Short mmCIF file of C-alpha atoms in Angstrom, two decimals:
data_model
loop_
_atom_site.label_atom_id
_atom_site.label_comp_id
_atom_site.label_asym_id
_atom_site.label_seq_id
_atom_site.Cartn_x
_atom_site.Cartn_y
_atom_site.Cartn_z
CA MET A 1 -190.95 -11.96 90.65
CA GLU A 2 -193.61 -13.02 93.14
CA ASP A 3 -190.76 -13.79 95.80
CA LEU A 4 -189.43 -10.27 95.26
CA LYS A 5 -192.79 -8.89 95.59
CA MET A 6 -193.55 -10.84 99.02
CA MET A 7 -189.99 -9.78 100.08
CA TRP A 8 -190.71 -6.10 99.35
CA GLU A 9 -194.04 -6.42 101.24
CA ARG A 10 -192.50 -7.84 104.34
CA PHE A 11 -189.52 -5.28 104.11
CA ILE A 12 -192.33 -2.56 104.31
CA ASP A 13 -194.32 -4.06 107.31
CA VAL A 14 -191.27 -4.73 109.27
CA PHE A 15 -190.32 -0.81 108.88
CA SER A 16 -193.77 0.23 109.37
CA HIS A 17 -194.05 -1.10 112.88
CA THR A 18 -193.79 1.40 116.12
CA PHE A 19 -191.50 1.06 119.28
CA LEU A 20 -192.59 3.86 121.53
CA GLU A 21 -195.08 5.23 119.03
CA ILE A 22 -191.93 6.13 116.34
CA GLU A 23 -191.73 4.14 113.39
CA VAL A 24 -188.81 1.77 113.24
CA TRP A 25 -187.47 3.54 110.19
CA ARG A 26 -187.03 6.56 111.86
CA ILE A 27 -185.27 4.89 115.06
CA ILE A 28 -182.77 3.50 112.13
CA ALA A 29 -182.44 6.50 110.49
CA ALA A 30 -181.74 8.38 113.74
CA GLY A 31 -179.26 5.92 114.28
CA VAL A 32 -177.51 6.06 110.96
CA ILE A 33 -177.31 10.26 111.51
CA LEU A 34 -175.94 9.80 114.84
CA ILE A 35 -173.08 7.27 113.59
CA PHE A 36 -172.37 9.33 110.60
CA ALA A 37 -172.03 12.43 112.56
CA LEU A 38 -169.60 10.47 115.13
CA ALA A 39 -167.74 9.22 112.19
CA ILE A 40 -167.30 12.38 110.15
CA ARG A 41 -166.66 14.56 113.38
CA LYS A 42 -162.94 13.90 113.70
CA VAL A 43 -162.27 13.81 109.71
CA PHE A 44 -164.06 17.03 109.32
CA LEU A 45 -162.45 18.73 112.12
CA ASN A 46 -158.81 17.48 111.31
CA ILE A 47 -159.40 18.92 107.84
CA LEU A 48 -160.84 22.04 108.98
CA LEU A 49 -157.95 22.54 111.79
CA SER A 50 -155.24 21.45 109.49
CA PHE A 51 -156.25 24.46 107.22
CA LEU A 52 -156.54 26.90 109.82
CA LYS A 53 -153.26 25.57 111.30
CA LYS A 54 -151.56 26.12 108.08
CA LEU A 55 -153.28 29.26 107.72
CA THR A 56 -152.20 30.86 111.19
CA SER A 57 -148.41 29.31 111.12
CA LYS A 58 -147.79 32.22 108.62
CA THR A 59 -148.20 34.76 111.29
CA LYS A 60 -145.71 36.21 113.50
CA THR A 61 -147.86 35.49 116.66
CA GLU A 62 -148.62 32.29 118.52
CA VAL A 63 -152.25 33.32 119.84
CA ASP A 64 -153.94 32.55 116.66
CA ASP A 65 -152.31 28.89 116.78
CA LYS A 66 -153.49 28.70 120.64
CA LEU A 67 -157.01 29.76 119.75
CA VAL A 68 -157.12 27.16 116.68
CA GLU A 69 -156.28 24.58 119.42
CA ALA A 70 -158.84 25.83 122.06
CA ILE A 71 -161.67 25.30 119.72
CA ASP A 72 -161.16 21.88 118.94
CA PRO A 73 -162.91 19.99 121.71
CA PRO A 74 -165.95 22.27 121.47
CA GLY A 75 -165.87 22.11 117.82
CA LYS A 76 -166.22 18.07 118.08
CA LEU A 77 -169.12 18.63 120.46
CA LEU A 78 -170.83 21.09 118.22
CA ILE A 79 -171.12 18.56 115.56
CA VAL A 80 -172.68 16.09 117.95
CA VAL A 81 -175.33 18.87 118.88
CA ILE A 82 -175.85 19.67 115.32
CA ALA A 83 -176.46 15.96 114.62
CA LEU A 84 -178.77 15.42 117.85
CA TYR A 85 -180.70 18.48 116.40
CA PHE A 86 -181.41 16.08 113.21
CA VAL A 87 -181.82 13.11 115.05
CA LEU A 88 -184.68 14.73 117.11
CA LYS A 89 -186.20 15.96 114.19
CA VAL A 90 -186.19 12.59 112.39
CA LEU A 91 -187.99 11.33 115.30
CA LEU A 92 -190.76 13.84 115.17
CA ILE A 93 -189.72 15.43 118.52
CA ASP A 94 -190.44 19.32 118.62
CA VAL A 95 -187.23 20.99 118.85
CA SER A 96 -189.17 24.24 118.43
CA GLY A 97 -190.45 26.78 120.75
CA ASP A 98 -190.79 25.88 124.38
CA SER A 99 -190.47 22.27 123.72
CA PHE A 100 -188.42 19.91 125.92
CA GLY A 101 -186.45 18.87 122.67
CA GLY A 102 -185.71 22.46 122.09
CA HIS A 103 -184.53 23.23 125.38
CA ILE A 104 -181.96 20.43 125.32
CA VAL A 105 -180.60 21.64 121.61
CA ARG A 106 -180.45 25.05 122.47
CA THR A 107 -178.90 24.57 126.05
CA LEU A 108 -176.11 22.11 124.21
CA PHE A 109 -175.68 24.88 121.54
CA ILE A 110 -175.29 27.49 123.99
CA PHE A 111 -172.94 25.32 126.25
CA THR A 112 -170.50 24.67 123.42
CA ILE A 113 -170.28 28.22 122.36
CA PHE A 114 -169.65 29.53 125.87
CA TRP A 115 -167.15 26.43 126.16
CA MET A 116 -165.41 27.70 123.39
CA ILE A 117 -165.25 31.45 124.64
CA TYR A 118 -164.11 30.13 127.94
CA ARG A 119 -161.40 28.34 126.17
CA ALA A 120 -160.28 31.29 124.38
CA ALA A 121 -160.60 33.53 127.27
CA GLY A 122 -157.28 32.65 128.75
CA ILE A 123 -155.31 33.33 125.79
CA ILE A 124 -157.17 36.44 124.78
CA ALA A 125 -156.55 37.90 128.41
CA HIS A 126 -152.97 36.64 127.83
CA LEU A 127 -152.59 38.96 124.59
CA PHE A 128 -154.27 41.90 126.46
CA GLU A 129 -151.92 41.56 129.43
CA GLY A 130 -148.96 41.66 127.09
CA LEU A 131 -150.59 44.69 125.48
CA ALA A 132 -150.95 46.45 128.97
CA LYS A 133 -147.38 45.95 129.83
CA LYS A 134 -146.27 47.64 126.73
CA THR A 135 -148.14 50.79 127.37
CA GLU A 136 -147.02 51.31 130.82
#
């Protein structure tokens, strides 16, 4: 029993040390969050995209199929950006207001959203081009 108690005290002592004024357990937790996000990124998006592809395959047009394919790469980045937000929170880096961490996360989030719009713009323009030809 004493050995177990001594081992627990060593365990607590190791994880209470700091590196760059951040506790070691926070750094490990941030790494776990990042690895978890990278692992589920592909699985989650494959499930979501396969569901959306089944849903869009029932329609007559191919526009919605192309839109689903267009959101795949930005969707992967969006999961990483969300994970980065939680990593910064765990590391006690301020992500609100005018902080540097907040600017990084917001910039990446906005970049991802506009990347989705950019990838979808060509598809939507092609759709409107076809509609414009029908009105002439």
